[in-house]
Every structure is written in C-alpha cells, then in structure tokens.
Short mmCIF file of C-alpha atoms and ligand atoms in Angstrom, two decimals:
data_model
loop_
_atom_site.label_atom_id
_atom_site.label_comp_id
_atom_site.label_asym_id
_atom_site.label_seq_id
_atom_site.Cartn_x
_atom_site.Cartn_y
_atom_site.Cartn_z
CA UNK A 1 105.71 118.53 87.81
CA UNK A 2 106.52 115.57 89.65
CA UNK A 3 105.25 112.44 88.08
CA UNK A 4 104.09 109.52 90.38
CA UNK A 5 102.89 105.58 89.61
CA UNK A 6 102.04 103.22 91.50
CA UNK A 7 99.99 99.14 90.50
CA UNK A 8 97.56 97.72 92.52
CA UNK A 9 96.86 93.82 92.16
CA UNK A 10 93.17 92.82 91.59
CA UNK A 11 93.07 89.62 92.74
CA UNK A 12 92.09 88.93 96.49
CA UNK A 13 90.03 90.53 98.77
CA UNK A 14 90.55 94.28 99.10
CA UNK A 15 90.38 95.11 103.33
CA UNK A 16 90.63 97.72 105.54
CA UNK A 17 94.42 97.08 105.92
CA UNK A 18 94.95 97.99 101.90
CA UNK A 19 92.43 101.09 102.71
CA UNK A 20 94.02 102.57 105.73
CA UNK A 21 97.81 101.23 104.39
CA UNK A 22 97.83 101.28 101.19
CA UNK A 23 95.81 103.57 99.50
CA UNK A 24 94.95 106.37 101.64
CA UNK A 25 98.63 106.76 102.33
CA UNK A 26 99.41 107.00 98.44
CA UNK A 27 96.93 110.42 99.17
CA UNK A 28 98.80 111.75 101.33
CA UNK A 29 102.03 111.21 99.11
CA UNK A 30 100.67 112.78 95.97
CA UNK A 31 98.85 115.73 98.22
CA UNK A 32 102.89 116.27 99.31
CA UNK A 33 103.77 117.17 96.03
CA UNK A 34 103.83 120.72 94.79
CA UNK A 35 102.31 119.84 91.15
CA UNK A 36 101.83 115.96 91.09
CA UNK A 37 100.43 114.08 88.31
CA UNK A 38 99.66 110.14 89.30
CA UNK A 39 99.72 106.97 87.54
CA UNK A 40 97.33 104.45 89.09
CA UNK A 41 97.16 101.79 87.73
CA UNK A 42 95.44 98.30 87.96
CA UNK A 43 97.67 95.67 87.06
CA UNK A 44 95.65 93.16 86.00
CA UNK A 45 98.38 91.43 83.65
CA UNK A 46 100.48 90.74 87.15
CA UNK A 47 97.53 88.95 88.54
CA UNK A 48 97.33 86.25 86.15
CA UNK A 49 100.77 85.22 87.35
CA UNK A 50 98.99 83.01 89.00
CA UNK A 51 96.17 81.20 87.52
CA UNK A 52 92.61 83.08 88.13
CA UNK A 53 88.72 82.58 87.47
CA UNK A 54 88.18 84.79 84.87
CA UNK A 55 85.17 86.05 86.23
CA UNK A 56 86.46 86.90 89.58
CA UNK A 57 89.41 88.99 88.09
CA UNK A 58 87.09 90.73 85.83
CA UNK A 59 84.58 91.59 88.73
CA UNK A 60 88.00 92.48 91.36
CA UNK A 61 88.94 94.97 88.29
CA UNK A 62 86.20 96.68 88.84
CA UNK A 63 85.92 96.67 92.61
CA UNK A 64 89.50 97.93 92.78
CA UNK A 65 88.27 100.35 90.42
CA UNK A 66 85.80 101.37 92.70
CA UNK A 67 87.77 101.44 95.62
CA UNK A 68 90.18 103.63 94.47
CA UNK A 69 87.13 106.12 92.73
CA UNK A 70 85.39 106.47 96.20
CA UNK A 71 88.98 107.18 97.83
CA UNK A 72 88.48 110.25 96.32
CA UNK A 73 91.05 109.74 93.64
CA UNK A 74 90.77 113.19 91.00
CA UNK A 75 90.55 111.04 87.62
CA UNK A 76 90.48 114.34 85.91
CA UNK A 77 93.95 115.62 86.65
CA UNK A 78 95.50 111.73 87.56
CA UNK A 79 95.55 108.65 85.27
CA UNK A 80 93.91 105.66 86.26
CA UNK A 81 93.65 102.82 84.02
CA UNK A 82 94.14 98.88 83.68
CA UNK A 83 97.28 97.96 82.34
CA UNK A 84 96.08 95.23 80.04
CA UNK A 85 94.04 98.50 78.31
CA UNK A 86 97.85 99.82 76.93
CA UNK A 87 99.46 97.07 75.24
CA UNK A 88 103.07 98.96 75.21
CA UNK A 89 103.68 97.57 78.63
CA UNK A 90 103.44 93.82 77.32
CA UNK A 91 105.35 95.11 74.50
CA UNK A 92 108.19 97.03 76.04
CA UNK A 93 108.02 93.89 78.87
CA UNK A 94 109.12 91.34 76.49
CA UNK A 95 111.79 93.69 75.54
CA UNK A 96 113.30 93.67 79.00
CA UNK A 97 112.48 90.26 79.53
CA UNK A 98 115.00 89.70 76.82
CA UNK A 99 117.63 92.13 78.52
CA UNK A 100 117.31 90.99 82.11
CA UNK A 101 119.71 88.42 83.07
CA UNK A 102 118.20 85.50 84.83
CA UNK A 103 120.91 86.00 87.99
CA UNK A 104 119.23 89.19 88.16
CA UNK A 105 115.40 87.23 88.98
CA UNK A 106 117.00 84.93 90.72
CA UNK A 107 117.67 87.26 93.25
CA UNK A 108 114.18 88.21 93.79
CA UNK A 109 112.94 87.27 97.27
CA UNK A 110 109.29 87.88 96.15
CA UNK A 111 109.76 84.77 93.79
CA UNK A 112 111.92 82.87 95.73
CA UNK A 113 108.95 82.98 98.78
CA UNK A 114 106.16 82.50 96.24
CA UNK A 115 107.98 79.50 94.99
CA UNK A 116 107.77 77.72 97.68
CA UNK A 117 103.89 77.56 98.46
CA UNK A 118 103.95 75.20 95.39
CA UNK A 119 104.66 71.86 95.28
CA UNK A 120 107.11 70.81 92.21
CA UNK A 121 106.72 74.63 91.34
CA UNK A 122 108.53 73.91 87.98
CA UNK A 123 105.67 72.25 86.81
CA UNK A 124 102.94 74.18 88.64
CA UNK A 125 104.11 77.89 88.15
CA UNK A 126 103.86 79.48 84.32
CA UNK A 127 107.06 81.21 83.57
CA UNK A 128 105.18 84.87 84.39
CA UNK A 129 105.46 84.69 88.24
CA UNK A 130 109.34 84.39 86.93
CA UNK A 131 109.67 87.11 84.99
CA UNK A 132 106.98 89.40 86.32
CA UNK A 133 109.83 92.20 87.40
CA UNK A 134 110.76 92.90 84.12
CA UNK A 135 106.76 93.72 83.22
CA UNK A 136 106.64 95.94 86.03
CA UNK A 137 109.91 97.45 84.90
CA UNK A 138 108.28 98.53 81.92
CA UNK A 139 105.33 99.38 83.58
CA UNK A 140 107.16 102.25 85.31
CA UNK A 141 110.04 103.01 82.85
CA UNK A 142 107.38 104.02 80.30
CA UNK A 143 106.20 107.07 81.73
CA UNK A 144 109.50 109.06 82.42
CA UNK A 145 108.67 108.93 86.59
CA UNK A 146 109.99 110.28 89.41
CA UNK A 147 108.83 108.22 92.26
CA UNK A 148 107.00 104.65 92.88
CA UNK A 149 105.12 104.43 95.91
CA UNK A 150 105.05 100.87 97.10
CA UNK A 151 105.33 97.96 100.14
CA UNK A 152 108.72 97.99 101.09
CA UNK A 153 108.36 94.33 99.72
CA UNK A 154 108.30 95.96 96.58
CA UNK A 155 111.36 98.10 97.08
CA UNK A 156 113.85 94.98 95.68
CA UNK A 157 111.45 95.34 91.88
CA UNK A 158 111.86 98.84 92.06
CA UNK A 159 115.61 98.19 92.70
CA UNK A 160 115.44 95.87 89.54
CA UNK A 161 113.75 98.14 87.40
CA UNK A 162 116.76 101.35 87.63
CA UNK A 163 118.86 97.93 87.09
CA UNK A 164 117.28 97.39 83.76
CA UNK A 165 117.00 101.46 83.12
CA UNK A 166 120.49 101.05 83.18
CA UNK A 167 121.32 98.43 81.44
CA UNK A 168 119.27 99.41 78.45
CA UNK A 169 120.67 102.72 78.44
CA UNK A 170 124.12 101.27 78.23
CA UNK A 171 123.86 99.39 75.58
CA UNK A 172 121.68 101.45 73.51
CA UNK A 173 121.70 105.38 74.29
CA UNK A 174 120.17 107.28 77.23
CA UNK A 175 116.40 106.75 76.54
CA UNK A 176 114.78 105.73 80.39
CA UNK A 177 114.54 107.62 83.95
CA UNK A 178 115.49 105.71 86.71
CA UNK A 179 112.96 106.73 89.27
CA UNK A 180 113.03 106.52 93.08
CA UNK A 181 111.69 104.30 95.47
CA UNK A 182 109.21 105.86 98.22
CA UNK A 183 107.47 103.95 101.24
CA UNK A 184 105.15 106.10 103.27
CA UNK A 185 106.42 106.57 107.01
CA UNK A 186 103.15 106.68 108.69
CA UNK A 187 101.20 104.12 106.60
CA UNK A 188 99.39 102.09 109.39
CA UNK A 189 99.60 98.51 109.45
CA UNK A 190 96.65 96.68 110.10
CA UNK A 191 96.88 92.46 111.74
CA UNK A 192 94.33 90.55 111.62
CA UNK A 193 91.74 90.32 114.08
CA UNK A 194 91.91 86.28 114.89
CA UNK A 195 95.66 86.61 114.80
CA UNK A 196 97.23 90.06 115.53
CA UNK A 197 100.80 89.23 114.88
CA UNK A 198 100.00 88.75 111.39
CA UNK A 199 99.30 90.71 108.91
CA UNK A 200 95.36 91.24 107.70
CA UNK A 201 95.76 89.10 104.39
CA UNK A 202 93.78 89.46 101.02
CA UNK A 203 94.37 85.64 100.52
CA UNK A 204 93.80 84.38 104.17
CA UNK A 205 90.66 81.93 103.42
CA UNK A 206 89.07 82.43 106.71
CA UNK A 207 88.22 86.06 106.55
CA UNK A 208 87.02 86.55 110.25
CA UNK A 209 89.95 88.08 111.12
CA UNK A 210 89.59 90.52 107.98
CA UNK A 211 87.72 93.61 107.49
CA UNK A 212 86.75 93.16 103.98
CA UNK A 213 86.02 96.70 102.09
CA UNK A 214 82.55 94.78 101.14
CA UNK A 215 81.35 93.39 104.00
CA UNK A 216 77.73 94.77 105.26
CA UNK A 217 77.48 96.58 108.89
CA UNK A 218 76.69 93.51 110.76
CA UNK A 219 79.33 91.28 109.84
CA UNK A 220 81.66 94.37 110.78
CA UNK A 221 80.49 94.78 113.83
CA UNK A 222 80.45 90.90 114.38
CA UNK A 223 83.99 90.52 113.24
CA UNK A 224 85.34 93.32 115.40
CA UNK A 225 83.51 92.23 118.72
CA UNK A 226 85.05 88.83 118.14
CA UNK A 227 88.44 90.38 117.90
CA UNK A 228 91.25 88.45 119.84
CA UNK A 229 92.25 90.42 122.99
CA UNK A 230 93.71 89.12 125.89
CA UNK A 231 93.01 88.28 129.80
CA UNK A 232 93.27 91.69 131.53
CA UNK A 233 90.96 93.87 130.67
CA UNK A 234 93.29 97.78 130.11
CA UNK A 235 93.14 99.44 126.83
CA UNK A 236 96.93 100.24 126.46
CA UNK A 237 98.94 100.71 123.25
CA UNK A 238 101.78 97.68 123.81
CA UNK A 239 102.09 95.97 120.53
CA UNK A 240 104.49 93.12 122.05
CA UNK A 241 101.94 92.74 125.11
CA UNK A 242 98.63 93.58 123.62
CA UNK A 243 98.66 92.79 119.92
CA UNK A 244 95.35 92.58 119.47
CA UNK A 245 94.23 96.06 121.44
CA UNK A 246 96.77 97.62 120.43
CA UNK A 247 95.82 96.78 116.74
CA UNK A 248 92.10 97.63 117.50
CA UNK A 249 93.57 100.78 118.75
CA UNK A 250 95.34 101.27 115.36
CA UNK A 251 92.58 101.18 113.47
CA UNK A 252 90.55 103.40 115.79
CA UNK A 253 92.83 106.01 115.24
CA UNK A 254 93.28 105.85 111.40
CA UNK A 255 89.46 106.07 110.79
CA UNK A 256 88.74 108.71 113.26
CA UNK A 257 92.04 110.53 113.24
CA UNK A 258 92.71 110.47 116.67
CA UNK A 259 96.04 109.89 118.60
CA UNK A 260 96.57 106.37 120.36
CA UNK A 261 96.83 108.97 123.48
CA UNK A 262 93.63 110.18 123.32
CA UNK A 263 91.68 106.98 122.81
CA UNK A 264 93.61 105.49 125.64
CA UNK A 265 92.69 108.26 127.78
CA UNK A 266 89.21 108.03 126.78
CA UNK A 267 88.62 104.10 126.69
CA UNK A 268 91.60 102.88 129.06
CA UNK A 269 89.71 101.37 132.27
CA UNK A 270 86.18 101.32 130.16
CA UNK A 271 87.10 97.51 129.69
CA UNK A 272 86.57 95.99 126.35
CA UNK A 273 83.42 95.35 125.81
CA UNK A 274 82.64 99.07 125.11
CA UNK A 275 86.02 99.67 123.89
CA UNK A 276 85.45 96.96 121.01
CA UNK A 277 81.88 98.46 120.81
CA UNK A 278 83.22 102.05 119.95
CA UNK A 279 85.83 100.65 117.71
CA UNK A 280 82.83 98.88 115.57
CA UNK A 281 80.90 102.16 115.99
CA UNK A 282 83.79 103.94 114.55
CA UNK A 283 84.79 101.68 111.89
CA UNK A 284 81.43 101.35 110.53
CA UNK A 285 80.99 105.40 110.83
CA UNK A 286 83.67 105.69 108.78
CA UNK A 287 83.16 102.76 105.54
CA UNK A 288 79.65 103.03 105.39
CA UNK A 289 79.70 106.38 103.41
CA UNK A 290 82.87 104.93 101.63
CA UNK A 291 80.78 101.74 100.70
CA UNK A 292 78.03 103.99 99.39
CA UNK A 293 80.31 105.68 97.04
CA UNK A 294 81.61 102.53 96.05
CA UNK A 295 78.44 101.21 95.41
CA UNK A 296 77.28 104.11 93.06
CA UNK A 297 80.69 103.71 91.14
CA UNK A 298 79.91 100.03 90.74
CA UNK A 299 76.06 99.95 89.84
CA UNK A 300 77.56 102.72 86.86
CA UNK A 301 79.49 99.89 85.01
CA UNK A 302 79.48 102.70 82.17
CA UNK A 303 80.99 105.48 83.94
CA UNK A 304 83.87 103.28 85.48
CA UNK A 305 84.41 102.24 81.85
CA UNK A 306 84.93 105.75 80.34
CA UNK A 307 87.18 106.84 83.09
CA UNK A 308 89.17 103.95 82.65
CA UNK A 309 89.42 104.24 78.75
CA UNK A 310 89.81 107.62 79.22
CA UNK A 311 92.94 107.00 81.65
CA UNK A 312 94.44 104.20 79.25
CA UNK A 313 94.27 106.89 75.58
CA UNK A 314 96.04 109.69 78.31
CA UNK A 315 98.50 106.99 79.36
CA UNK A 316 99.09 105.50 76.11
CA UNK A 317 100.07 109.18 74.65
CA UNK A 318 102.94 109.27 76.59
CA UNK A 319 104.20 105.36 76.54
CA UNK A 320 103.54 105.28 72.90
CA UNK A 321 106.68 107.50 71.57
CA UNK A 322 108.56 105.62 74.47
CA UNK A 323 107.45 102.04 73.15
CA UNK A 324 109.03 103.11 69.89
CA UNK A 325 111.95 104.92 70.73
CA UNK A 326 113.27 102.02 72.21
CA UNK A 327 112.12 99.41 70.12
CA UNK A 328 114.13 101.42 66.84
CA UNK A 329 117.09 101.54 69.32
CA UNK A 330 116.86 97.84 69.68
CA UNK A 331 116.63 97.41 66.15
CA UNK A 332 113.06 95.92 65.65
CA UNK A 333 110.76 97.06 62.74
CA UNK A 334 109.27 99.96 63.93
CA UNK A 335 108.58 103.70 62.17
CA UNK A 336 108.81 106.35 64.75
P1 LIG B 1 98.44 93.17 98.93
O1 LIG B 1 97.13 93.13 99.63
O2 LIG B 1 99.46 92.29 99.60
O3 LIG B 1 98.36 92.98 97.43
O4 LIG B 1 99.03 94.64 99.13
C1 LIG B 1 98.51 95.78 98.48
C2 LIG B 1 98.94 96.99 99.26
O5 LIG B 1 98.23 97.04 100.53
C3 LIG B 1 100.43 97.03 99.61
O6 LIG B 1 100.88 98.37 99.50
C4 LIG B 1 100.49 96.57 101.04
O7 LIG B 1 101.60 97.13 101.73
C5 LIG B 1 99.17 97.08 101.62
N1 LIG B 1 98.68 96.18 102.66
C6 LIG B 1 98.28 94.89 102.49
N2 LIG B 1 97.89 94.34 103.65
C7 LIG B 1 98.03 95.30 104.60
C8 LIG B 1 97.78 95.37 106.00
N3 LIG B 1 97.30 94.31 106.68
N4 LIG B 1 98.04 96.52 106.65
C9 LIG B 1 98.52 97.59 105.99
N5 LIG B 1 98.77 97.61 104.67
C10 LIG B 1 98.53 96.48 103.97
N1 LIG B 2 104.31 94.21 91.78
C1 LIG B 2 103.42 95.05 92.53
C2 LIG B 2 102.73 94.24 93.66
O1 LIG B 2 102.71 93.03 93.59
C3 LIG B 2 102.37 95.69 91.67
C4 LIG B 2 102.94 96.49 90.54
C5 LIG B 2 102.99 96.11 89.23
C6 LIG B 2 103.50 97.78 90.62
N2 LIG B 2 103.53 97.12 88.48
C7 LIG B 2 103.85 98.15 89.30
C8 LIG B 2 103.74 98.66 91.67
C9 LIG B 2 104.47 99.38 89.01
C10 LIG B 2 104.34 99.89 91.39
C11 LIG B 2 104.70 100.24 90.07
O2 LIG B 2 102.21 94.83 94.58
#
C-alpha cells in the first residue's frame, strides 16, 4: 500500500486554477498508484496563521469540502477530514516546535515572502505564520507516509519536515518515516485572465481575472469574453507572445481534454471572438455539472459532517499510537 497526504488551505477563493492544478492532478497521482490510500486533508489550523472572519473560514471549510467531494474523491477507501477535528497534530506540533531550531525557519522562503506584505510584521504577524512548518511536519509525520503531493513552493516544508524526522529520530530512537516529495509534471497552470503573466490568485481582490469555482454561468462567460488577448487576431500556443491565448488555450484543453494542436487547428484563423466564445462554451460545459454536485454536497450540511467525522476517527486511529509513542520517548506523561 502506498500511503499518500496532502493539506489544502481554506481560506480564499477556490478557482479553476486550484481545480484544473491542484486537485484534479492529485487524481491522477493517487489513480498511479497500485494500492493507494490518501490523506486529504483540510488544514484549517494553517489558515488562521493569518487572522480570519470566523464565519468565512467556517463556510470555506465546507466549500473546500465540497469541492474536493464533487471531484469525485472515494471517501470510502481515502481519508478526508479537517485537521483541527484530530487534535494529535496540534499536539505532536508543539512537540516539534520545541525541536526545530529557529535557523532552520529562518530559512523558509515561504515566511520570509509573507513577511514582507506586512508592515512592522513583528508586531502584526502572531508567532504561527513562524512556526507553521513544524505543524505541517506533524501533520505528515503522523501517518507513517510515503509521498506528499504539493506546489513546488511547498517542496522547501516538505524538505523541513524529513529535517525534523530526523532529528527526532536521532535523539530519541527511530519512531518517524521520512516521506518523499512529489509535484505533478503535467499539472496545468492557469494566469489570470486580466493579467496572464500572473498567476490566477485566491487572494487577488479583483476577481475578474479569476474563474471562481462558485461563480454562476453568466459571470463565466462574462469573465472569459473579457479575457486580455492581444492585437492580432491568430489563435497560436506562444506563451512569451500570446499569454493570454495561449492561457485561454490552456484551459480549453484541460476541461475538454484536447491537445493545444487540435484546438489550434480547429480555432486558429476563426479569430477570437468565437474562439473566446467556445472557450466559455467549454468551460461552462464542463463546471456546471461540477457546481451541481457541489451544490448537493453543500445544501447536505449533515452528510459533509459525517464524512468528515468519519475521516477524522479513521485518521485519528492511526496518529493516536504515533502521538504517544513519541511523546513517552520525549519523556512527557503519557500511558501508551
Ligand atoms: P493556493 O491557492 O495558493 O492556496 O494553492 C492551492 C493549490 O492550488 C496549490 O497546489 C497550487 O499549486 C494550486 N494553484 C493555485 N493557483 C493556481 C493556478 N493559478 N494554476 C494552477 N494551480 C494553482
Ligand atoms: N502548507 C501547505 C500550503 O500552504 C498546506 C499543508 C499543511 C500541507 N499541511 C500539509 C500540504 C501537509 C501537504 C501536507 O499549501
């Protein structure tokens, strides 16, 4: 069996970038495996790094939940959950917090870039955005895994995490996994549609350049046929050129599973008026039925619930005896 985990943030806006590279990708990762078994989990404890309304985390819980239930996600065989459901990852997280040498954080890019959006950060950050790697070291190290699929701007945490595996194991007996880092090749990245050399953003306050997963038909086709383009009027994959077709192109192909070849073939000298219409056409074809499943997972508040308590008792089965192995090791008051 290999075992695979992966946290999702749910704070922001989830869009079609997270959809088409993000989440669908972690499908085809797990689907690789000969006899997976997935972690996914919601890391709702991470999100409050940074301050948040608490009604607007508890309602992106449950979206996220959503989104990842009408992905297709098999709750059944996987185990989704919210981290703040199991409390051994706050637990063992402290732990590490206390074993993780501050050179070691101060190494993290992640931090050092986050920093900076803050004025006088010292006063304006809580020390969680800080020490954050060490919770999602636990987070991982609890469940024995093989691999974390993640952003490679996660790769550095992951890095941290075998650090700390390490560590711990060195000064107390062999008792964590150190698990490998994965990044899927073909995840598509999606820019957004205002400003196609950047990335689609969950945080970006004007969202016309973002495909939200919520958004109703006509504001996707608005959004889409107000898509920055550029002066000639060929449909040709150049993403130095033509960032902004060739990103409408992108997304054409993920939701309809077509190669850039063929749509170029097809829509090349159409001009991009009806180019921009069949990408709307196609987009909408494709997360309308997704929204619809959404939708039924989120007007079942109940349902979401037991598959998420249900997912937190599987996952806390197997942290548990890990949460107390290595709290005896450490020498706190603890009966295995
Ligand atoms: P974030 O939205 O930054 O919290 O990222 C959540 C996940 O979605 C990460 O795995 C990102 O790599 C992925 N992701 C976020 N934005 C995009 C995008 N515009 N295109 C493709 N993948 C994205
Ligand atoms: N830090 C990750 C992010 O910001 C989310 C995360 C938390 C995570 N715990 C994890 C990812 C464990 C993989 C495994 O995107």
């Amino acid at each position: 069996m290999t075992k695979i985990l992966t946290g999702l943030q749910p704070s922001g806006t989830l869009h079609l970038g997270n959809l088409l590279g993000s989440i669908l990708p972690w499908h085809g990762l797990v689907n690789k495996e000969v006899d997976p078994e997935a972690y996914l989990m919601i890391v709702d404890q991470h999100s409050i790094t940074v301050k948040q309304d608490p009604e607007s985390l508890k309602k992106q819980i449950y979206e996220l939940a959503a989104t990842l239930l009408a992905s297709g996600v098999d709750y059944k065989k996987h185990i989704v959950f919210a981290q703040s459901q199991n409390p051994d990852h706050a637990y063992v997280g402290w732990m590490f917090q206390c074993l993780t040498p501050m050179s070691w954080l101060d190494k993290m890019t992640q931090f050092k870039d986050k920093k900076t959006k803050f004025e006088s950060y010292k006063e304006a950050v809580g020390t969680g955005l800080y020490t954050y790697p060490a919770l999602m070291a636990a987070d991982i190290l609890l469940y024995d895994v093989d691999t974390v699929p993640v952003g490679s701007d996660q790769k550095q945490h992951v890095e941290l995490t075998c650090n700390i595996a390490n560590r711990f194991n060195s000064q107390y007996g062999q008792t964590f996994k150190t698990p490998r880092f994965e990044t899927s090749e073909e995840a598509t990245r999606i820019y957004d549609l205002q400003n196609p050399t950047k990335k689609m953003s969950k945080s970006d306050r004007d969202d016309a350049g973002r495909i939200s997963l919520t958004d109703p038909v006509d504001v996707i086709r608005k959004k889409i046929m107000r898509a920055v383009t550029d002066n000639d009027s060929l449909v040709a994959f150049d993403q130095v050129n033509k960032p902004g077709v060739s990103n409408l192109l992108a997304i054409f192909a993920a939701v309809t599973n077509r190669s850039h070849d063929d749509l170029v073939t097809e829509y090349g000298t159409q001009g991009y008026g009806t180019f921009k219409s069949a990408v709307a056409d196609a987009v909408i074809a494709y997360l309308e039925p997704f929204q619809l499943r959404m939708n039924e997972f989120l007007n079942d508040k109940d349902q979401m619930r037991m598959i998420l308590d249900e997912g937190a008792t599987r996952a806390n089965e197997v942290s548990h005896p890990k949460t107390l192995e290595a709290a005896a090791k450490m020498g706190l008051y603890v009966h295995e």
